[in-house]
């Protein structure tokens, strides 16, 4: 019997995709933490998804979880919905980038494919969401990207902020206040080898110090 992709299943697939994007299988503990539920509940759902027809994940006890091709397509469809919705909420309805995540979380499961196509066309088929994350293509391919954490830049190096990893509204507002948003031009004036802090100049303005808690979440 073909598994019905409920909202819960879609959330699992999306989180598995994000957790395993670096090629490492997602662990049940990491999934539980991201979903905010007990590890035992995660194990039950994982077993269900692994035995679906067709299987949506591959699971080996103590070795983590990866998506099958069918599971990956389902995950990318939800991610495409989410990121298109975030772009639409900002461009069309005047939301700020720190307001859109929760709205998109609710809407991503319910919009039709026709609605998806229409908002993509209305916005000129955007390739990134307001946080700079790449939007999967209509044929459900994730665009390749060549970025590195801002934390890896050293004195004299410069770059353009491409994306920010994080949905916490307070964190995003803080970055907005610093000017560390997609499109910003950054230059490292000084690197501290003792604590990893960077003295940054942003868009040619006065330099300030930021630490790894921020620079590891920004990609250039």
PDB file of C-alpha atoms in Angstrom:
ATOM      1  CA  UNK A   1       0.000   0.000   0.000  1.00  0.00           C
ATOM      2  CA  UNK A   2       1.324   3.435  -0.939  1.00  0.00           C
ATOM      3  CA  UNK A   3       2.078   5.594   2.112  1.00  0.00           C
ATOM      4  CA  UNK A   4      -0.091   8.734   2.386  1.00  0.00           C
ATOM      5  CA  UNK A   5       2.186  11.733   2.859  1.00  0.00           C
ATOM      6  CA  UNK A   6       0.627  13.310   5.924  1.00  0.00           C
ATOM      7  CA  UNK A   7       1.939  16.567   7.379  1.00  0.00           C
ATOM      8  CA  UNK A   8       3.858  14.585   9.996  1.00  0.00           C
ATOM      9  CA  UNK A   9       5.529  12.407   7.365  1.00  0.00           C
ATOM     10  CA  UNK A  10       6.429  15.438   5.265  1.00  0.00           C
ATOM     11  CA  UNK A  11       8.042  17.058   8.304  1.00  0.00           C
ATOM     12  CA  UNK A  12      10.095  13.917   8.956  1.00  0.00           C
ATOM     13  CA  UNK A  13      11.291  13.749   5.352  1.00  0.00           C
ATOM     14  CA  UNK A  14      12.188  17.443   5.314  1.00  0.00           C
ATOM     15  CA  UNK A  15      14.222  17.170   8.522  1.00  0.00           C
ATOM     16  CA  UNK A  16      15.963  13.993   7.361  1.00  0.00           C
ATOM     17  CA  UNK A  17      16.924  15.772   4.146  1.00  0.00           C
ATOM     18  CA  UNK A  18      18.345  18.763   6.017  1.00  0.00           C
ATOM     19  CA  UNK A  19      20.194  16.648   8.593  1.00  0.00           C
ATOM     20  CA  UNK A  20      21.747  14.371   5.965  1.00  0.00           C
ATOM     21  CA  UNK A  21      22.553  17.083   3.405  1.00  0.00           C
ATOM     22  CA  UNK A  22      26.269  16.780   4.206  1.00  0.00           C
ATOM     23  CA  UNK A  23      26.219  13.087   3.309  1.00  0.00           C
ATOM     24  CA  UNK A  24      26.027  11.828   6.899  1.00  0.00           C
ATOM     25  CA  UNK A  25      22.923   9.790   7.848  1.00  0.00           C
ATOM     26  CA  UNK A  26      20.509  11.510  10.219  1.00  0.00           C
ATOM     27  CA  UNK A  27      20.449  10.035  13.720  1.00  0.00           C
ATOM     28  CA  UNK A  28      17.241   9.329  15.599  1.00  0.00           C
ATOM     29  CA  UNK A  29      18.409  11.580  18.446  1.00  0.00           C
ATOM     30  CA  UNK A  30      19.001  14.504  16.090  1.00  0.00           C
ATOM     31  CA  UNK A  31      15.597  13.949  14.503  1.00  0.00           C
ATOM     32  CA  UNK A  32      13.948  13.848  17.913  1.00  0.00           C
ATOM     33  CA  UNK A  33      15.648  17.105  18.899  1.00  0.00           C
ATOM     34  CA  UNK A  34      14.630  18.900  15.695  1.00  0.00           C
ATOM     35  CA  UNK A  35      11.052  17.631  15.837  1.00  0.00           C
ATOM     36  CA  UNK A  36      10.693  18.139  19.585  1.00  0.00           C
ATOM     37  CA  UNK A  37       9.457  14.612  20.298  1.00  0.00           C
ATOM     38  CA  UNK A  38      10.693  11.518  22.126  1.00  0.00           C
ATOM     39  CA  UNK A  39      13.307   9.285  20.420  1.00  0.00           C
ATOM     40  CA  UNK A  40      10.981   6.276  20.835  1.00  0.00           C
ATOM     41  CA  UNK A  41       8.322   8.020  18.755  1.00  0.00           C
ATOM     42  CA  UNK A  42      10.911   8.809  16.097  1.00  0.00           C
ATOM     43  CA  UNK A  43      11.946   5.157  15.922  1.00  0.00           C
ATOM     44  CA  UNK A  44       8.346   4.100  15.343  1.00  0.00           C
ATOM     45  CA  UNK A  45       7.882   6.546  12.472  1.00  0.00           C
ATOM     46  CA  UNK A  46      11.229   5.627  10.929  1.00  0.00           C
ATOM     47  CA  UNK A  47      10.250   1.955  10.864  1.00  0.00           C
ATOM     48  CA  UNK A  48       6.967   2.918   9.221  1.00  0.00           C
ATOM     49  CA  UNK A  49       8.679   5.011   6.524  1.00  0.00           C
ATOM     50  CA  UNK A  50      11.246   2.280   5.856  1.00  0.00           C
ATOM     51  CA  UNK A  51       8.497  -0.288   5.302  1.00  0.00           C
ATOM     52  CA  UNK A  52       6.305   1.974   3.139  1.00  0.00           C
ATOM     53  CA  UNK A  53       5.606   1.008  -0.462  1.00  0.00           C
ATOM     54  CA  UNK A  54       7.728   2.349  -2.026  1.00  0.00           C
ATOM     55  CA  UNK A  55      10.171   2.843   0.874  1.00  0.00           C
ATOM     56  CA  UNK A  56      10.765   6.508   1.692  1.00  0.00           C
ATOM     57  CA  UNK A  57      13.897   5.997   3.808  1.00  0.00           C
ATOM     58  CA  UNK A  58      16.719   3.543   4.378  1.00  0.00           C
ATOM     59  CA  UNK A  59      17.301   2.722   8.029  1.00  0.00           C
ATOM     60  CA  UNK A  60      19.850   0.566   9.801  1.00  0.00           C
ATOM     61  CA  UNK A  61      19.785   0.404  13.572  1.00  0.00           C
ATOM     62  CA  UNK A  62      22.548   2.512  15.148  1.00  0.00           C
ATOM     63  CA  UNK A  63      23.629   3.733  11.687  1.00  0.00           C
ATOM     64  CA  UNK A  64      21.107   6.472  11.042  1.00  0.00           C
ATOM     65  CA  UNK A  65      18.623   7.310   8.318  1.00  0.00           C
ATOM     66  CA  UNK A  66      18.917   8.352   4.682  1.00  0.00           C
ATOM     67  CA  UNK A  67      16.239   9.102   2.108  1.00  0.00           C
ATOM     68  CA  UNK A  68      15.426   6.911  -0.868  1.00  0.00           C
ATOM     69  CA  UNK A  69      14.946   8.644  -4.221  1.00  0.00           C
ATOM     70  CA  UNK A  70      11.186   8.722  -3.576  1.00  0.00           C
ATOM     71  CA  UNK A  71      11.703  10.139  -0.095  1.00  0.00           C
ATOM     72  CA  UNK A  72      14.105  12.777  -1.390  1.00  0.00           C
ATOM     73  CA  UNK A  73      11.637  13.970  -4.039  1.00  0.00           C
ATOM     74  CA  UNK A  74       8.902  14.237  -1.413  1.00  0.00           C
ATOM     75  CA  UNK A  75      11.225  16.194   0.883  1.00  0.00           C
ATOM     76  CA  UNK A  76      12.311  18.550  -1.895  1.00  0.00           C
ATOM     77  CA  UNK A  77       8.699  19.243  -2.823  1.00  0.00           C
ATOM     78  CA  UNK A  78       7.933  20.401   0.735  1.00  0.00           C
ATOM     79  CA  UNK A  79      11.154  22.434   0.872  1.00  0.00           C
ATOM     80  CA  UNK A  80      10.278  24.069  -2.468  1.00  0.00           C
ATOM     81  CA  UNK A  81       6.831  24.974  -1.135  1.00  0.00           C
ATOM     82  CA  UNK A  82       8.326  26.398   2.055  1.00  0.00           C
ATOM     83  CA  UNK A  83      10.973  28.554   0.411  1.00  0.00           C
ATOM     84  CA  UNK A  84       8.676  29.816  -2.334  1.00  0.00           C
ATOM     85  CA  UNK A  85       6.121  30.755   0.301  1.00  0.00           C
ATOM     86  CA  UNK A  86       8.735  32.655   2.302  1.00  0.00           C
ATOM     87  CA  UNK A  87       9.739  34.594  -0.817  1.00  0.00           C
ATOM     88  CA  UNK A  88       6.099  35.282  -1.675  1.00  0.00           C
ATOM     89  CA  UNK A  89       5.238  36.471   1.829  1.00  0.00           C
ATOM     90  CA  UNK A  90       8.137  38.951   1.744  1.00  0.00           C
ATOM     91  CA  UNK A  91       7.749  40.145  -1.853  1.00  0.00           C
ATOM     92  CA  UNK A  92       3.968  40.289  -2.046  1.00  0.00           C
ATOM     93  CA  UNK A  93       2.563  40.679   1.458  1.00  0.00           C
ATOM     94  CA  UNK A  94       5.280  42.784   3.050  1.00  0.00           C
ATOM     95  CA  UNK A  95       6.427  40.310   5.706  1.00  0.00           C
ATOM     96  CA  UNK A  96       9.940  40.751   7.086  1.00  0.00           C
ATOM     97  CA  UNK A  97      12.435  37.896   6.856  1.00  0.00           C
ATOM     98  CA  UNK A  98      12.096  37.161  10.588  1.00  0.00           C
ATOM     99  CA  UNK A  99       8.302  36.685  10.319  1.00  0.00           C
ATOM    100  CA  UNK A 100       7.947  34.221   7.458  1.00  0.00           C
ATOM    101  CA  UNK A 101       9.188  30.879   8.790  1.00  0.00           C
ATOM    102  CA  UNK A 102       6.226  29.954  10.967  1.00  0.00           C
ATOM    103  CA  UNK A 103       3.711  31.081   8.330  1.00  0.00           C
ATOM    104  CA  UNK A 104       5.472  28.999   5.676  1.00  0.00           C
ATOM    105  CA  UNK A 105       5.616  26.006   8.046  1.00  0.00           C
ATOM    106  CA  UNK A 106       1.816  26.054   8.254  1.00  0.00           C
ATOM    107  CA  UNK A 107       1.151  26.675   4.554  1.00  0.00           C
ATOM    108  CA  UNK A 108       3.756  24.373   2.978  1.00  0.00           C
ATOM    109  CA  UNK A 109       1.591  21.282   3.493  1.00  0.00           C
ATOM    110  CA  UNK A 110      -1.637  22.608   2.038  1.00  0.00           C
ATOM    111  CA  UNK A 111      -0.913  24.557  -1.147  1.00  0.00           C
ATOM    112  CA  UNK A 112      -1.620  22.854  -4.471  1.00  0.00           C
ATOM    113  CA  UNK A 113       0.942  22.334  -7.214  1.00  0.00           C
ATOM    114  CA  UNK A 114      -1.010  24.830  -9.334  1.00  0.00           C
ATOM    115  CA  UNK A 115      -0.715  27.451  -6.570  1.00  0.00           C
ATOM    116  CA  UNK A 116       3.018  26.698  -6.318  1.00  0.00           C
ATOM    117  CA  UNK A 117       3.494  27.232 -10.055  1.00  0.00           C
ATOM    118  CA  UNK A 118       1.476  30.442 -10.045  1.00  0.00           C
ATOM    119  CA  UNK A 119       3.344  32.135  -7.210  1.00  0.00           C
ATOM    120  CA  UNK A 120       6.686  31.061  -8.701  1.00  0.00           C
ATOM    121  CA  UNK A 121       5.713  32.593 -12.061  1.00  0.00           C
ATOM    122  CA  UNK A 122       4.328  35.744 -10.419  1.00  0.00           C
ATOM    123  CA  UNK A 123       7.677  36.319  -8.678  1.00  0.00           C
ATOM    124  CA  UNK A 124       9.750  35.609 -11.784  1.00  0.00           C
ATOM    125  CA  UNK A 125      10.843  32.158 -10.600  1.00  0.00           C
ATOM    126  CA  UNK A 126      13.117  33.152  -7.697  1.00  0.00           C
ATOM    127  CA  UNK A 127      16.130  30.949  -7.011  1.00  0.00           C
ATOM    128  CA  UNK A 128      16.615  31.864  -3.337  1.00  0.00           C
ATOM    129  CA  UNK A 129      14.328  32.544  -0.391  1.00  0.00           C
ATOM    130  CA  UNK A 130      14.642  35.648   1.839  1.00  0.00           C
ATOM    131  CA  UNK A 131      17.327  33.954   3.954  1.00  0.00           C
ATOM    132  CA  UNK A 132      19.358  33.081   0.876  1.00  0.00           C
ATOM    133  CA  UNK A 133      18.560  29.362   0.884  1.00  0.00           C
ATOM    134  CA  UNK A 134      18.358  27.896  -2.641  1.00  0.00           C
ATOM    135  CA  UNK A 135      14.870  26.995  -3.838  1.00  0.00           C
ATOM    136  CA  UNK A 136      14.558  23.515  -5.390  1.00  0.00           C
ATOM    137  CA  UNK A 137      13.665  23.687  -9.081  1.00  0.00           C
ATOM    138  CA  UNK A 138      10.251  22.748 -10.429  1.00  0.00           C
ATOM    139  CA  UNK A 139      11.632  19.314 -11.380  1.00  0.00           C
ATOM    140  CA  UNK A 140      12.725  18.916  -7.714  1.00  0.00           C
ATOM    141  CA  UNK A 141      16.462  19.338  -8.059  1.00  0.00           C
ATOM    142  CA  UNK A 142      18.369  21.239  -5.393  1.00  0.00           C
ATOM    143  CA  UNK A 143      20.650  23.792  -7.062  1.00  0.00           C
ATOM    144  CA  UNK A 144      24.327  23.310  -6.321  1.00  0.00           C
ATOM    145  CA  UNK A 145      26.001  26.082  -4.361  1.00  0.00           C
ATOM    146  CA  UNK A 146      29.583  27.024  -3.677  1.00  0.00           C
ATOM    147  CA  UNK A 147      29.655  28.764  -0.309  1.00  0.00           C
ATOM    148  CA  UNK A 148      31.683  28.596   2.885  1.00  0.00           C
ATOM    149  CA  UNK A 149      30.993  29.704   6.464  1.00  0.00           C
ATOM    150  CA  UNK A 150      31.925  33.305   7.179  1.00  0.00           C
ATOM    151  CA  UNK A 151      33.889  31.879  10.133  1.00  0.00           C
ATOM    152  CA  UNK A 152      36.474  30.454   7.694  1.00  0.00           C
ATOM    153  CA  UNK A 153      37.502  33.856   6.318  1.00  0.00           C
ATOM    154  CA  UNK A 154      40.735  35.374   7.569  1.00  0.00           C
ATOM    155  CA  UNK A 155      42.306  38.829   7.732  1.00  0.00           C
ATOM    156  CA  UNK A 156      42.068  40.624   4.399  1.00  0.00           C
ATOM    157  CA  UNK A 157      39.559  38.220   2.870  1.00  0.00           C
ATOM    158  CA  UNK A 158      36.204  39.448   1.626  1.00  0.00           C
ATOM    159  CA  UNK A 159      32.962  37.975   0.345  1.00  0.00           C
ATOM    160  CA  UNK A 160      29.263  38.434  -0.280  1.00  0.00           C
ATOM    161  CA  UNK A 161      26.718  37.002   2.144  1.00  0.00           C
ATOM    162  CA  UNK A 162      24.729  34.362   0.251  1.00  0.00           C
ATOM    163  CA  UNK A 163      22.605  32.780   2.945  1.00  0.00           C
ATOM    164  CA  UNK A 164      21.895  32.698   6.656  1.00  0.00           C
ATOM    165  CA  UNK A 165      21.266  29.453   8.521  1.00  0.00           C
ATOM    166  CA  UNK A 166      18.587  30.003  11.140  1.00  0.00           C
ATOM    167  CA  UNK A 167      14.898  30.706  11.606  1.00  0.00           C
ATOM    168  CA  UNK A 168      14.861  32.214  15.104  1.00  0.00           C
ATOM    169  CA  UNK A 169      13.232  35.647  14.740  1.00  0.00           C
ATOM    170  CA  UNK A 170      15.410  37.296  17.411  1.00  0.00           C
ATOM    171  CA  UNK A 171      18.584  35.993  15.743  1.00  0.00           C
ATOM    172  CA  UNK A 172      17.460  37.243  12.331  1.00  0.00           C
ATOM    173  CA  UNK A 173      16.582  40.668  13.730  1.00  0.00           C
ATOM    174  CA  UNK A 174      20.038  40.827  15.324  1.00  0.00           C
ATOM    175  CA  UNK A 175      21.694  40.053  11.992  1.00  0.00           C
ATOM    176  CA  UNK A 176      19.493  42.656  10.307  1.00  0.00           C
ATOM    177  CA  UNK A 177      20.735  45.232  12.793  1.00  0.00           C
ATOM    178  CA  UNK A 178      24.344  44.314  11.992  1.00  0.00           C
ATOM    179  CA  UNK A 179      23.678  44.435   8.248  1.00  0.00           C
ATOM    180  CA  UNK A 180      24.606  40.762   7.888  1.00  0.00           C
ATOM    181  CA  UNK A 181      21.906  39.880   5.374  1.00  0.00           C
ATOM    182  CA  UNK A 182      22.042  38.202   1.942  1.00  0.00           C
ATOM    183  CA  UNK A 183      23.798  40.496  -0.518  1.00  0.00           C
ATOM    184  CA  UNK A 184      25.908  42.281   2.082  1.00  0.00           C
ATOM    185  CA  UNK A 185      29.584  42.798   1.271  1.00  0.00           C
ATOM    186  CA  UNK A 186      31.851  41.757   4.148  1.00  0.00           C
ATOM    187  CA  UNK A 187      35.580  42.199   4.680  1.00  0.00           C
ATOM    188  CA  UNK A 188      37.607  40.714   7.534  1.00  0.00           C
ATOM    189  CA  UNK A 189      39.787  43.372   9.132  1.00  0.00           C
ATOM    190  CA  UNK A 190      41.123  41.125  11.880  1.00  0.00           C
ATOM    191  CA  UNK A 191      40.941  37.490  12.986  1.00  0.00           C
ATOM    192  CA  UNK A 192      41.516  36.378  16.584  1.00  0.00           C
ATOM    193  CA  UNK A 193      43.055  32.918  16.709  1.00  0.00           C
ATOM    194  CA  UNK A 194      42.300  32.626  20.428  1.00  0.00           C
ATOM    195  CA  UNK A 195      38.495  32.829  20.265  1.00  0.00           C
ATOM    196  CA  UNK A 196      37.692  32.769  16.536  1.00  0.00           C
ATOM    197  CA  UNK A 197      36.238  36.287  16.602  1.00  0.00           C
ATOM    198  CA  UNK A 198      36.240  38.311  13.388  1.00  0.00           C
ATOM    199  CA  UNK A 199      36.446  42.072  13.115  1.00  0.00           C
ATOM    200  CA  UNK A 200      34.168  42.744  10.155  1.00  0.00           C
ATOM    201  CA  UNK A 201      33.517  45.679   7.903  1.00  0.00           C
ATOM    202  CA  UNK A 202      30.051  45.393   6.317  1.00  0.00           C
ATOM    203  CA  UNK A 203      29.224  47.334   3.153  1.00  0.00           C
ATOM    204  CA  UNK A 204      32.179  49.627   3.833  1.00  0.00           C
ATOM    205  CA  UNK A 205      30.884  50.791   7.205  1.00  0.00           C
ATOM    206  CA  UNK A 206      32.608  50.918  10.600  1.00  0.00           C
ATOM    207  CA  UNK A 207      34.066  47.575  11.665  1.00  0.00           C
ATOM    208  CA  UNK A 208      32.722  45.557  14.607  1.00  0.00           C
ATOM    209  CA  UNK A 209      33.513  42.216  16.263  1.00  0.00           C
ATOM    210  CA  UNK A 210      31.397  39.086  15.859  1.00  0.00           C
ATOM    211  CA  UNK A 211      31.968  35.601  17.258  1.00  0.00           C
ATOM    212  CA  UNK A 212      31.656  32.044  15.919  1.00  0.00           C
ATOM    213  CA  UNK A 213      28.060  31.698  17.189  1.00  0.00           C
ATOM    214  CA  UNK A 214      27.164  34.144  14.411  1.00  0.00           C
ATOM    215  CA  UNK A 215      29.862  33.603  11.786  1.00  0.00           C
ATOM    216  CA  UNK A 216      29.248  29.830  11.620  1.00  0.00           C
ATOM    217  CA  UNK A 217      25.626  30.505  10.637  1.00  0.00           C
ATOM    218  CA  UNK A 218      26.437  32.893   7.758  1.00  0.00           C
ATOM    219  CA  UNK A 219      27.650  31.621   4.383  1.00  0.00           C
ATOM    220  CA  UNK A 220      29.557  33.638   1.786  1.00  0.00           C
TER     221      UNK A 220
END
